[in-house]
Tab-separated table of C-alpha atoms and ligand atoms in Angstrom:
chain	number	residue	atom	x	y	z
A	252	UNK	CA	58.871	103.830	101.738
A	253	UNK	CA	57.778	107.178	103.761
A	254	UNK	CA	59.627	108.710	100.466
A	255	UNK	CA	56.004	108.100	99.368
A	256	UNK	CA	54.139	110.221	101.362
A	257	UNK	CA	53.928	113.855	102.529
A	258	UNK	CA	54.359	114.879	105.972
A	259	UNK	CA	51.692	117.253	107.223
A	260	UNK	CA	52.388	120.686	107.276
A	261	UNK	CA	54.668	122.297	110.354
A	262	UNK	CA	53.674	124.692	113.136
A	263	UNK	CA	54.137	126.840	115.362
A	264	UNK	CA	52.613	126.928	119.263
A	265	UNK	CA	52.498	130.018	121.514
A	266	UNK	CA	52.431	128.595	125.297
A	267	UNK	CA	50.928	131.465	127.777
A	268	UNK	CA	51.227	131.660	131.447
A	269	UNK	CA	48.851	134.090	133.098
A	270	UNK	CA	48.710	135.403	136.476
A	271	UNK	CA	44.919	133.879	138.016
A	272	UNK	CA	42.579	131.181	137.926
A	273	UNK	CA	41.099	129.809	134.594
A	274	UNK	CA	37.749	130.587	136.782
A	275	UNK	CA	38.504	134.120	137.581
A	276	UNK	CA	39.474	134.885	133.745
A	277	UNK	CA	36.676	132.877	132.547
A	278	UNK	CA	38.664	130.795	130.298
A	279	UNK	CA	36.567	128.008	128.288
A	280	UNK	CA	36.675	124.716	128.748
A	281	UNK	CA	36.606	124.090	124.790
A	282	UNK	CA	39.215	124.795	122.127
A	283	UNK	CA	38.471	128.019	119.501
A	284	UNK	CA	39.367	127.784	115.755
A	285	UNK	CA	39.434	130.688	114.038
A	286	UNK	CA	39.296	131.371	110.267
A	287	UNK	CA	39.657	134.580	108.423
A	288	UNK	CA	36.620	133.218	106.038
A	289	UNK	CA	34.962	130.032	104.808
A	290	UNK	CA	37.630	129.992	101.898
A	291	UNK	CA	40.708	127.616	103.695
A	292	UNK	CA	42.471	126.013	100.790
A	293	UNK	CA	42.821	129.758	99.261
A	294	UNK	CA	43.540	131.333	102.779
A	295	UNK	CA	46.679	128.680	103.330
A	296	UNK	CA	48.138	129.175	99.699
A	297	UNK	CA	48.113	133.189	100.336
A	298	UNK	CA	49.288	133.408	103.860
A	299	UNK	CA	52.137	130.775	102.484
A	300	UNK	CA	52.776	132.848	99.035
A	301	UNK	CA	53.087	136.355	101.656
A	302	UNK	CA	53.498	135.416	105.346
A	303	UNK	CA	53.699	138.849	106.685
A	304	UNK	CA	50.633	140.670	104.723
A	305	UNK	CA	48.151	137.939	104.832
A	306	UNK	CA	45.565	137.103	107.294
A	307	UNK	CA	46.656	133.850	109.720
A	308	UNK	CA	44.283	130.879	107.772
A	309	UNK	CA	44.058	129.020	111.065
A	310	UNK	CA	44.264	130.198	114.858
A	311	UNK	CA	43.516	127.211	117.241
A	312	UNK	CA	43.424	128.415	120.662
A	313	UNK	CA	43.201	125.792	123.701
A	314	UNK	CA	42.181	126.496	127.543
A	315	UNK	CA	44.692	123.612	128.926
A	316	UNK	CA	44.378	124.646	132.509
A	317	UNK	CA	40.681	124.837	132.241
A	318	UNK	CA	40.150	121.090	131.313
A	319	UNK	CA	42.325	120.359	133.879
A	320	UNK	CA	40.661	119.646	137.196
A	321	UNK	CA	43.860	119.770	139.502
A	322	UNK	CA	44.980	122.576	137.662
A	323	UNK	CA	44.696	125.090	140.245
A	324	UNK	CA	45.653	122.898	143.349
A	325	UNK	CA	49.419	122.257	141.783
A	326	UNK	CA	49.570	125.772	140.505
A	327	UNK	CA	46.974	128.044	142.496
A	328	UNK	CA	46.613	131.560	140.975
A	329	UNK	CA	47.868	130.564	137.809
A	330	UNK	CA	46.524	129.350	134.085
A	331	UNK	CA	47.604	128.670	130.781
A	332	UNK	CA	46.487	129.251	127.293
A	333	UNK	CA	47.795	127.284	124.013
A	334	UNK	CA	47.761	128.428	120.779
A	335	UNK	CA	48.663	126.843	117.610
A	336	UNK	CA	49.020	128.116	114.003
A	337	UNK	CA	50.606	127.158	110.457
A	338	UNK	CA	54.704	127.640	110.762
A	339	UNK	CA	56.101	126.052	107.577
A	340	UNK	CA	59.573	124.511	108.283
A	341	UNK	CA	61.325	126.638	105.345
A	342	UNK	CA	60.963	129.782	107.692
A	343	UNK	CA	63.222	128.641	109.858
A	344	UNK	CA	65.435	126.400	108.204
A	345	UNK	CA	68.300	128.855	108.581
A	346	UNK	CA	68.503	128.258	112.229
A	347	UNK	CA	68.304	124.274	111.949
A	348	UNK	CA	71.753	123.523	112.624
A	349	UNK	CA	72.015	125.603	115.553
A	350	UNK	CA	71.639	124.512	119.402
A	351	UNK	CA	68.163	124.642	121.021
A	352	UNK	CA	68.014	127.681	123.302
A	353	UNK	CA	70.955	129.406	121.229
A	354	UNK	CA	69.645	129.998	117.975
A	355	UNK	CA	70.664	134.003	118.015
A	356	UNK	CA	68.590	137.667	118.382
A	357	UNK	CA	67.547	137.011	114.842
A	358	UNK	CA	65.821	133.595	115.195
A	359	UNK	CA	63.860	134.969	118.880
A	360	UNK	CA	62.858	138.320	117.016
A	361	UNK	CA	61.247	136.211	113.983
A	362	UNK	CA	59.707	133.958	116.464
A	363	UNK	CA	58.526	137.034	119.127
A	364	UNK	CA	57.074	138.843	115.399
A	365	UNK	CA	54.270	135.635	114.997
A	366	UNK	CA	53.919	135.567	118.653
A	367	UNK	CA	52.595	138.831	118.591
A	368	UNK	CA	50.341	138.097	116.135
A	369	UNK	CA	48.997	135.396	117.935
A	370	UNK	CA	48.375	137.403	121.088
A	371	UNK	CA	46.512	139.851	118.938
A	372	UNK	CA	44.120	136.787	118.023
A	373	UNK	CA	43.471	136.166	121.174
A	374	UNK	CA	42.686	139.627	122.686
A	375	UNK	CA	40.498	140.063	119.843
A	376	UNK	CA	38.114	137.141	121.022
A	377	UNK	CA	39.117	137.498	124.742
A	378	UNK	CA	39.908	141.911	125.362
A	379	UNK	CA	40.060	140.927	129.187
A	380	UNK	CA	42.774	139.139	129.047
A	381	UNK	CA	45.040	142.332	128.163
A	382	UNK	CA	47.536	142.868	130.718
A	383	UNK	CA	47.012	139.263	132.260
A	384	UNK	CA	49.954	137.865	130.266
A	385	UNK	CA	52.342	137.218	132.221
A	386	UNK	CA	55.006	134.477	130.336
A	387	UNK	CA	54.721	133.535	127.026
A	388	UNK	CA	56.604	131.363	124.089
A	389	UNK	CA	56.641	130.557	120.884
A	390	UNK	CA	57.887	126.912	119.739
A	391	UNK	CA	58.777	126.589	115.867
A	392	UNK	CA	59.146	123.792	113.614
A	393	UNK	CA	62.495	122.949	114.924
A	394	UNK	CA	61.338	122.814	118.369
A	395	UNK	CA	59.138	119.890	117.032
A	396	UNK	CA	61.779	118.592	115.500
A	397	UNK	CA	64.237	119.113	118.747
A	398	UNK	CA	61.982	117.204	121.428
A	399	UNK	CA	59.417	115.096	119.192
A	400	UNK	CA	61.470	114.092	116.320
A	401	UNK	CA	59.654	115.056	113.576
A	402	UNK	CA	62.066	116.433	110.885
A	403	UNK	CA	60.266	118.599	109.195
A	404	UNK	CA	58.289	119.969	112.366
A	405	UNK	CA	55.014	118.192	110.844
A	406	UNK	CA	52.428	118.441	113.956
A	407	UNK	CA	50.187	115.255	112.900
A	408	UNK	CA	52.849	113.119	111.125
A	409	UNK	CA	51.721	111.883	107.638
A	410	UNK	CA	49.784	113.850	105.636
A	411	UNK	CA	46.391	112.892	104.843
A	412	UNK	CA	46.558	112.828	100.894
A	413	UNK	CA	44.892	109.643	99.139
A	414	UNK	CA	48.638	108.184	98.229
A	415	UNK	CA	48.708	107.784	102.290
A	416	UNK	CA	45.521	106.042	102.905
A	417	UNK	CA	46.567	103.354	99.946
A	418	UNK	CA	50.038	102.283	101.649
A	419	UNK	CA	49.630	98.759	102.224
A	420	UNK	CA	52.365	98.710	105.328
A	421	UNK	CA	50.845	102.052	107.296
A	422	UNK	CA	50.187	98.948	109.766
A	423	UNK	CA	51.022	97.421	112.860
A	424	UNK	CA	52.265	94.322	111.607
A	425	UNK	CA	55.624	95.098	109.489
A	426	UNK	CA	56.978	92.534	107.150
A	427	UNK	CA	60.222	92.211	110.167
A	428	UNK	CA	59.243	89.605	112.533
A	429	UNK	CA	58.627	91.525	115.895
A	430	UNK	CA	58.706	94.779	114.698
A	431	UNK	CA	55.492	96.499	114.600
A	432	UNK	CA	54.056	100.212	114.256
A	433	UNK	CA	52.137	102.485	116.188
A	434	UNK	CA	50.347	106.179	116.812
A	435	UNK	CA	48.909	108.406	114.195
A	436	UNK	CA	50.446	107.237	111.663
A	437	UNK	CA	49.043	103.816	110.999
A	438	UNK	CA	45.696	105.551	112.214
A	439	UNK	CA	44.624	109.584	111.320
A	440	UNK	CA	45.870	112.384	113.080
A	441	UNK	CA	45.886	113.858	116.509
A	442	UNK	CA	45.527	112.476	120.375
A	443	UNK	CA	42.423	110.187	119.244
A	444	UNK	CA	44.069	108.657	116.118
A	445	UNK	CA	47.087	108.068	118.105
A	446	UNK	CA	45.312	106.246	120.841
A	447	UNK	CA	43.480	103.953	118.214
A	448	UNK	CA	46.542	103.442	116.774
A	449	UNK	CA	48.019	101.962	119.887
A	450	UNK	CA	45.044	99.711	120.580
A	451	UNK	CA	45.390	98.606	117.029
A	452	UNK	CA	49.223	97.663	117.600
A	453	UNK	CA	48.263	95.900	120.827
A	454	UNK	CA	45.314	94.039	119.580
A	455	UNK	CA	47.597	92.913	116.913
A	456	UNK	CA	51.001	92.077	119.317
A	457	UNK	CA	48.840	90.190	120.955
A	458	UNK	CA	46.176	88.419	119.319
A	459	UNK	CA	43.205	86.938	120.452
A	460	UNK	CA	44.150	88.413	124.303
A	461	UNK	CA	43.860	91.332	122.829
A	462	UNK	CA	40.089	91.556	122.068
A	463	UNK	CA	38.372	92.167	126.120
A	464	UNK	CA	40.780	95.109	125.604
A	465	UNK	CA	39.216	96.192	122.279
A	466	UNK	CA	35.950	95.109	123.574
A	467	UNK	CA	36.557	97.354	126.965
A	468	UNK	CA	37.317	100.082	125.222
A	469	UNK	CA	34.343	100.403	122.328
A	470	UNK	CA	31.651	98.458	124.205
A	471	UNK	CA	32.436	99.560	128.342
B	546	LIG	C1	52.350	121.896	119.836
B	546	LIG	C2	51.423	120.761	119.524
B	546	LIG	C3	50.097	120.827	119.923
B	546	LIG	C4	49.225	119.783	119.636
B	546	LIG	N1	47.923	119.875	120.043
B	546	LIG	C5	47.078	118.853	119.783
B	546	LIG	C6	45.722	118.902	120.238
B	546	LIG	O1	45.287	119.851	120.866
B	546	LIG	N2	44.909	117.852	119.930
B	546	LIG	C7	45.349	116.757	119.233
B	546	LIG	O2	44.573	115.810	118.990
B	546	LIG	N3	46.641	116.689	118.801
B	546	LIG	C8	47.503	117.704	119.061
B	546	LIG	N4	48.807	117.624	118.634
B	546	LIG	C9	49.218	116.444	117.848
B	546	LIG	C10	49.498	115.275	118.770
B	546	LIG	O3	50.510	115.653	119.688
B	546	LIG	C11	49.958	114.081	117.937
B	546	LIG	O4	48.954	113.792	116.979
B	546	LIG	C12	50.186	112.847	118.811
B	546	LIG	O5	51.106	113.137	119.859
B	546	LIG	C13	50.738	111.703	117.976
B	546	LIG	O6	50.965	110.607	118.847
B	546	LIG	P1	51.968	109.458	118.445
B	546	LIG	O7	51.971	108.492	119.583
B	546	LIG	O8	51.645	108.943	117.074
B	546	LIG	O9	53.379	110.158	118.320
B	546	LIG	P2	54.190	111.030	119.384
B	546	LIG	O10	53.314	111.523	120.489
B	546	LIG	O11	54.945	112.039	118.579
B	546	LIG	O12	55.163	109.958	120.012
B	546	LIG	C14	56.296	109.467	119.313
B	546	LIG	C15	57.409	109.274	120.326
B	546	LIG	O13	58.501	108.595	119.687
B	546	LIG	C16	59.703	109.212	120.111
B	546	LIG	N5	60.726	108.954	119.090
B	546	LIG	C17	60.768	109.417	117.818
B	546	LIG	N6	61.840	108.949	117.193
B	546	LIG	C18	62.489	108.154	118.071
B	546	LIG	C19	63.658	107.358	118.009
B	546	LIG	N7	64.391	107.282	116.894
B	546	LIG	N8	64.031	106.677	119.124
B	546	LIG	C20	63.284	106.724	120.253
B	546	LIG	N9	62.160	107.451	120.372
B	546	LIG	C21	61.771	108.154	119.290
B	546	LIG	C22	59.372	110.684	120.246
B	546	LIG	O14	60.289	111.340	121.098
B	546	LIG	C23	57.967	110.599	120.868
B	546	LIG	O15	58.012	110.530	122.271
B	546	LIG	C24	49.702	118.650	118.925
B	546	LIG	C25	51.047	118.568	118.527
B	546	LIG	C26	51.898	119.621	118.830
B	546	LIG	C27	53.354	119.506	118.390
Protein backbone atom coordinates (compact mmCIF):
# COMPACT_ATOMS: atom_id res chain seq x y z
CA UNK A 1 0.00 0.00 0.00
CA UNK A 2 2.76 2.90 0.68
CA UNK A 3 3.22 2.17 -3.31
CA UNK A 4 0.37 4.73 -3.09
CA UNK A 5 1.84 7.55 -1.74
CA UNK A 6 4.85 9.87 -2.15
CA UNK A 7 7.46 10.23 0.33
CA UNK A 8 8.34 13.82 1.14
CA UNK A 9 11.14 15.25 -0.40
CA UNK A 10 14.95 14.43 1.05
CA UNK A 11 17.46 16.73 2.76
CA UNK A 12 20.28 17.67 3.71
CA UNK A 13 21.43 19.10 7.48
CA UNK A 14 24.63 21.06 8.21
CA UNK A 15 25.42 20.42 12.13
CA UNK A 16 27.85 23.39 13.50
CA UNK A 17 29.91 23.39 16.56
CA UNK A 18 31.17 26.79 17.62
CA UNK A 19 33.65 27.78 20.08
CA UNK A 20 31.34 30.03 23.02
CA UNK A 21 28.18 30.36 24.64
CA UNK A 22 24.83 30.66 22.67
CA UNK A 23 24.69 33.91 25.12
CA UNK A 24 27.95 35.37 24.18
CA UNK A 25 27.15 34.90 20.26
CA UNK A 26 23.70 35.97 20.75
CA UNK A 27 22.18 33.07 19.12
CA UNK A 28 18.16 33.08 19.04
CA UNK A 29 16.12 31.10 20.77
CA UNK A 30 13.74 30.66 17.58
CA UNK A 31 14.31 28.86 14.29
CA UNK A 32 14.93 31.24 10.86
CA UNK A 33 13.42 30.25 7.45
CA UNK A 34 14.68 31.82 4.73
CA UNK A 35 13.27 32.20 1.19
CA UNK A 36 14.82 33.71 -1.83
CA UNK A 37 11.13 35.31 -2.59
CA UNK A 38 7.43 34.77 -1.93
CA UNK A 39 7.39 32.47 -5.15
CA UNK A 40 8.20 28.65 -3.39
CA UNK A 41 6.59 26.19 -5.73
CA UNK A 42 8.67 28.02 -8.69
CA UNK A 43 11.85 28.47 -6.44
CA UNK A 44 11.89 24.40 -5.67
CA UNK A 45 11.25 23.38 -9.43
CA UNK A 46 14.36 25.75 -10.51
CA UNK A 47 16.83 25.04 -7.81
CA UNK A 48 15.80 21.15 -8.67
CA UNK A 49 15.93 21.71 -12.70
CA UNK A 50 19.83 23.58 -11.92
CA UNK A 51 21.16 22.83 -8.41
CA UNK A 52 24.32 24.70 -8.70
CA UNK A 53 23.06 28.19 -10.38
CA UNK A 54 19.89 28.63 -8.53
CA UNK A 55 19.14 30.33 -5.37
CA UNK A 56 18.59 27.64 -2.19
CA UNK A 57 14.32 27.78 -2.07
CA UNK A 58 14.48 26.99 1.63
CA UNK A 59 17.25 27.64 4.42
CA UNK A 60 15.90 26.59 7.92
CA UNK A 61 18.35 27.48 10.44
CA UNK A 62 17.85 26.25 14.24
CA UNK A 63 19.67 27.61 17.57
CA UNK A 64 19.62 23.95 19.32
CA UNK A 65 21.91 24.92 22.12
CA UNK A 66 19.98 28.03 22.75
CA UNK A 67 16.62 26.26 23.61
CA UNK A 68 18.48 24.15 25.60
CA UNK A 69 18.71 25.20 29.22
CA UNK A 70 21.58 22.75 30.37
CA UNK A 71 23.25 23.41 27.32
CA UNK A 72 26.11 25.18 28.63
CA UNK A 73 26.57 23.24 32.00
CA UNK A 74 27.33 19.75 29.93
CA UNK A 75 29.26 21.62 27.33
CA UNK A 76 30.47 25.12 28.81
CA UNK A 77 32.02 27.41 26.13
CA UNK A 78 30.45 25.70 23.44
CA UNK A 79 27.10 25.96 21.02
CA UNK A 80 25.59 24.57 18.13
CA UNK A 81 23.74 25.70 15.12
CA UNK A 82 21.45 23.38 12.72
CA UNK A 83 20.68 23.97 9.43
CA UNK A 84 18.51 22.20 7.08
CA UNK A 85 17.85 22.53 3.31
CA UNK A 86 16.30 20.56 0.19
CA UNK A 87 18.93 17.52 -0.79
CA UNK A 88 17.00 15.35 -3.29
CA UNK A 89 18.07 11.66 -2.92
CA UNK A 90 19.07 11.37 -6.82
CA UNK A 91 22.22 13.57 -5.96
CA UNK A 92 23.64 11.14 -4.17
CA UNK A 93 22.42 7.98 -5.27
CA UNK A 94 25.83 7.09 -6.68
CA UNK A 95 27.27 6.70 -3.29
CA UNK A 96 24.23 4.54 -1.85
CA UNK A 97 25.83 1.32 -1.83
CA UNK A 98 28.84 2.42 -0.19
CA UNK A 99 29.73 2.22 3.72
CA UNK A 100 28.79 5.18 5.98
CA UNK A 101 31.95 7.14 6.77
CA UNK A 102 33.70 5.68 3.49
CA UNK A 103 31.86 6.98 0.74
CA UNK A 104 35.23 8.48 -1.13
CA UNK A 105 36.90 12.30 -1.78
CA UNK A 106 34.19 12.65 -4.34
CA UNK A 107 31.06 12.08 -2.19
CA UNK A 108 32.78 14.60 0.97
CA UNK A 109 33.71 17.30 -1.78
CA UNK A 110 29.93 17.28 -3.16
CA UNK A 111 28.73 17.31 0.33
CA UNK A 112 31.56 20.15 1.71
CA UNK A 113 30.28 22.25 -1.93
CA UNK A 114 26.37 22.66 -0.25
CA UNK A 115 27.90 23.03 3.07
CA UNK A 116 29.47 26.00 2.02
CA UNK A 117 26.59 27.32 0.74
CA UNK A 118 24.86 26.91 3.77
CA UNK A 119 27.47 28.69 5.87
CA UNK A 120 27.18 31.55 3.46
CA UNK A 121 23.33 31.69 4.53
CA UNK A 122 24.08 31.96 7.71
CA UNK A 123 26.83 34.66 7.81
CA UNK A 124 24.62 36.60 5.70
CA UNK A 125 21.89 36.88 8.54
CA UNK A 126 24.46 36.40 11.40
CA UNK A 127 28.28 38.34 9.93
CA UNK A 128 29.51 37.77 13.64
CA UNK A 129 29.60 34.52 13.56
CA UNK A 130 32.60 34.50 10.90
CA UNK A 131 35.51 32.87 12.27
CA UNK A 132 33.45 31.26 15.24
CA UNK A 133 33.04 27.98 13.31
CA UNK A 134 34.77 25.73 14.68
CA UNK A 135 33.33 21.91 13.47
CA UNK A 136 30.92 21.48 11.03
CA UNK A 137 28.96 18.59 8.87
CA UNK A 138 26.87 17.98 6.38
CA UNK A 139 24.40 14.81 6.55
CA UNK A 140 22.77 13.77 3.07
CA UNK A 141 19.91 11.77 2.15
CA UNK A 142 21.70 8.60 2.78
CA UNK A 143 22.66 9.58 6.15
CA UNK A 144 18.81 9.63 6.74
CA UNK A 145 18.54 6.67 5.26
CA UNK A 146 21.75 5.09 7.26
CA UNK A 147 20.52 5.90 10.96
CA UNK A 148 16.62 6.69 10.53
CA UNK A 149 15.61 4.34 7.90
CA UNK A 150 14.01 6.28 5.56
CA UNK A 151 14.94 5.03 2.03
CA UNK A 152 14.71 7.69 0.12
CA UNK A 153 16.17 10.20 2.84
CA UNK A 154 12.48 11.79 3.07
CA UNK A 155 12.80 14.14 6.36
CA UNK A 156 8.88 14.08 7.31
CA UNK A 157 7.91 10.61 5.95
CA UNK A 158 4.78 10.69 3.69
CA UNK A 159 4.18 13.34 1.63
CA UNK A 160 1.36 15.52 2.20
CA UNK A 161 -0.51 15.21 -1.28
CA UNK A 162 -4.46 14.66 -1.08
CA UNK A 163 -3.97 10.73 -2.24
CA UNK A 164 -2.26 10.58 1.46
CA UNK A 165 -4.85 12.19 3.53
CA UNK A 166 -7.62 9.67 1.77
CA UNK A 167 -5.74 6.29 2.82
CA UNK A 168 -8.16 4.59 4.87
CA UNK A 169 -5.27 2.44 6.91
CA UNK A 170 -2.76 5.69 7.65
CA UNK A 171 -4.10 4.50 11.25
CA UNK A 172 -3.25 3.04 14.37
CA UNK A 173 -5.38 0.19 14.23
CA UNK A 174 -4.10 -2.16 11.20
CA UNK A 175 -6.33 -4.83 9.85
CA UNK A 176 -3.41 -7.56 11.80
CA UNK A 177 -4.61 -8.19 15.19
CA UNK A 178 -1.96 -6.46 17.50
CA UNK A 179 -0.21 -4.68 15.10
CA UNK A 180 -0.72 -1.07 15.13
CA UNK A 181 0.97 2.24 13.68
CA UNK A 182 2.50 5.19 14.93
CA UNK A 183 4.47 8.81 14.42
CA UNK A 184 4.02 11.19 11.58
CA UNK A 185 2.78 9.17 9.45
CA UNK A 186 -0.68 8.30 10.63
CA UNK A 187 -0.62 12.08 11.84
CA UNK A 188 1.23 15.26 9.68
CA UNK A 189 4.69 15.93 9.75
CA UNK A 190 7.39 16.89 12.14
CA UNK A 191 8.10 16.51 16.19
CA UNK A 192 4.32 17.67 16.93
CA UNK A 193 2.60 15.33 14.40
CA UNK A 194 4.72 12.60 15.61
CA UNK A 195 3.83 13.08 19.20
CA UNK A 196 -0.01 13.15 18.31
CA UNK A 197 0.53 10.32 16.48
CA UNK A 198 1.77 8.36 19.43
CA UNK A 199 -1.04 9.50 21.72
CA UNK A 200 -3.35 8.46 18.98
CA UNK A 201 -1.73 4.81 18.88
CA UNK A 202 -1.92 4.68 22.68
CA UNK A 203 -5.37 5.95 23.10
CA UNK A 204 -6.25 3.35 20.64
CA UNK A 205 -3.91 0.18 22.22
CA UNK A 206 -5.57 0.90 24.98
CA UNK A 207 -9.00 1.98 24.96
CA UNK A 208 -11.05 3.58 27.32
CA UNK A 209 -7.66 3.80 29.84
CA UNK A 210 -6.47 5.68 27.43
CA UNK A 211 -8.65 8.85 27.64
CA UNK A 212 -7.16 10.74 31.37
CA UNK A 213 -4.08 10.47 29.10
CA UNK A 214 -5.74 12.26 26.14
CA UNK A 215 -7.58 14.33 28.56
CA UNK A 216 -4.05 15.25 30.45
CA UNK A 217 -2.58 16.16 27.61
CA UNK A 218 -5.30 18.67 25.71
CA UNK A 219 -7.17 19.79 28.84
CA UNK A 220 -3.99 19.93 31.81
C1 LIG B 1 18.03 16.41 10.11
C2 LIG B 1 16.59 16.49 10.54
C3 LIG B 1 16.14 17.62 11.20
C4 LIG B 1 14.81 17.72 11.60
N1 LIG B 1 14.39 18.84 12.25
C5 LIG B 1 13.11 18.93 12.66
C6 LIG B 1 12.65 20.08 13.38
O1 LIG B 1 13.40 21.00 13.66
N2 LIG B 1 11.34 20.12 13.75
C7 LIG B 1 10.47 19.10 13.48
O2 LIG B 1 9.28 19.17 13.85
N3 LIG B 1 10.88 18.00 12.80
C8 LIG B 1 12.17 17.89 12.39
N4 LIG B 1 12.59 16.77 11.72
C9 LIG B 1 11.60 15.72 11.41
C10 LIG B 1 11.37 14.85 12.62
O3 LIG B 1 12.60 14.28 13.01
C11 LIG B 1 10.36 13.75 12.26
O4 LIG B 1 9.18 14.37 11.80
C12 LIG B 1 10.04 12.88 13.47
O5 LIG B 1 11.23 12.34 14.04
C13 LIG B 1 9.12 11.74 13.07
O6 LIG B 1 8.88 10.95 14.23
P1 LIG B 1 8.41 9.45 14.09
O7 LIG B 1 8.28 8.93 15.48
O8 LIG B 1 7.21 9.37 13.18
O9 LIG B 1 9.58 8.71 13.33
P2 LIG B 1 11.13 8.59 13.70
O10 LIG B 1 11.55 9.63 14.69
O11 LIG B 1 11.84 8.53 12.39
O12 LIG B 1 11.18 7.20 14.44
C14 LIG B 1 11.09 5.97 13.74
C15 LIG B 1 12.02 4.98 14.42
O13 LIG B 1 11.81 3.68 13.86
C16 LIG B 1 13.08 3.07 13.67
N5 LIG B 1 12.94 2.06 12.62
C17 LIG B 1 12.67 2.25 11.30
N6 LIG B 1 12.60 1.08 10.68
C18 LIG B 1 12.80 0.12 11.60
C19 LIG B 1 12.82 -1.29 11.58
N7 LIG B 1 12.62 -1.97 10.44
N8 LIG B 1 13.08 -1.95 12.74
C20 LIG B 1 13.26 -1.28 13.90
N9 LIG B 1 13.24 0.06 13.99
C21 LIG B 1 13.02 0.75 12.85
C22 LIG B 1 14.00 4.20 13.27
O14 LIG B 1 15.35 3.87 13.51
C23 LIG B 1 13.51 5.32 14.21
O15 LIG B 1 14.16 5.29 15.45
C24 LIG B 1 13.92 16.65 11.32
C25 LIG B 1 14.38 15.49 10.66
C26 LIG B 1 15.71 15.42 10.28
C27 LIG B 1 16.17 14.16 9.57
Amino acid sequence: KLGQVQRSMASVCLYIGLQDTAENLALPKTNFWIYPGPDYRGQVEDFLADPDNRDIPLTYISFPSAKDPSFTERYPGRATIEIVAPGPFQWYQQWADKPWGKRGEDYEAKKDAYAQRLLKKLYEKMPHLRGKVDYYELSTPLSTDYFCRYSSGEIYGLDHTPQRFEQDWLKPKTRLPGLYLTGQDIMTCGVVGAMIGGLLTTVAVSGLKGLPLAKKMFVG
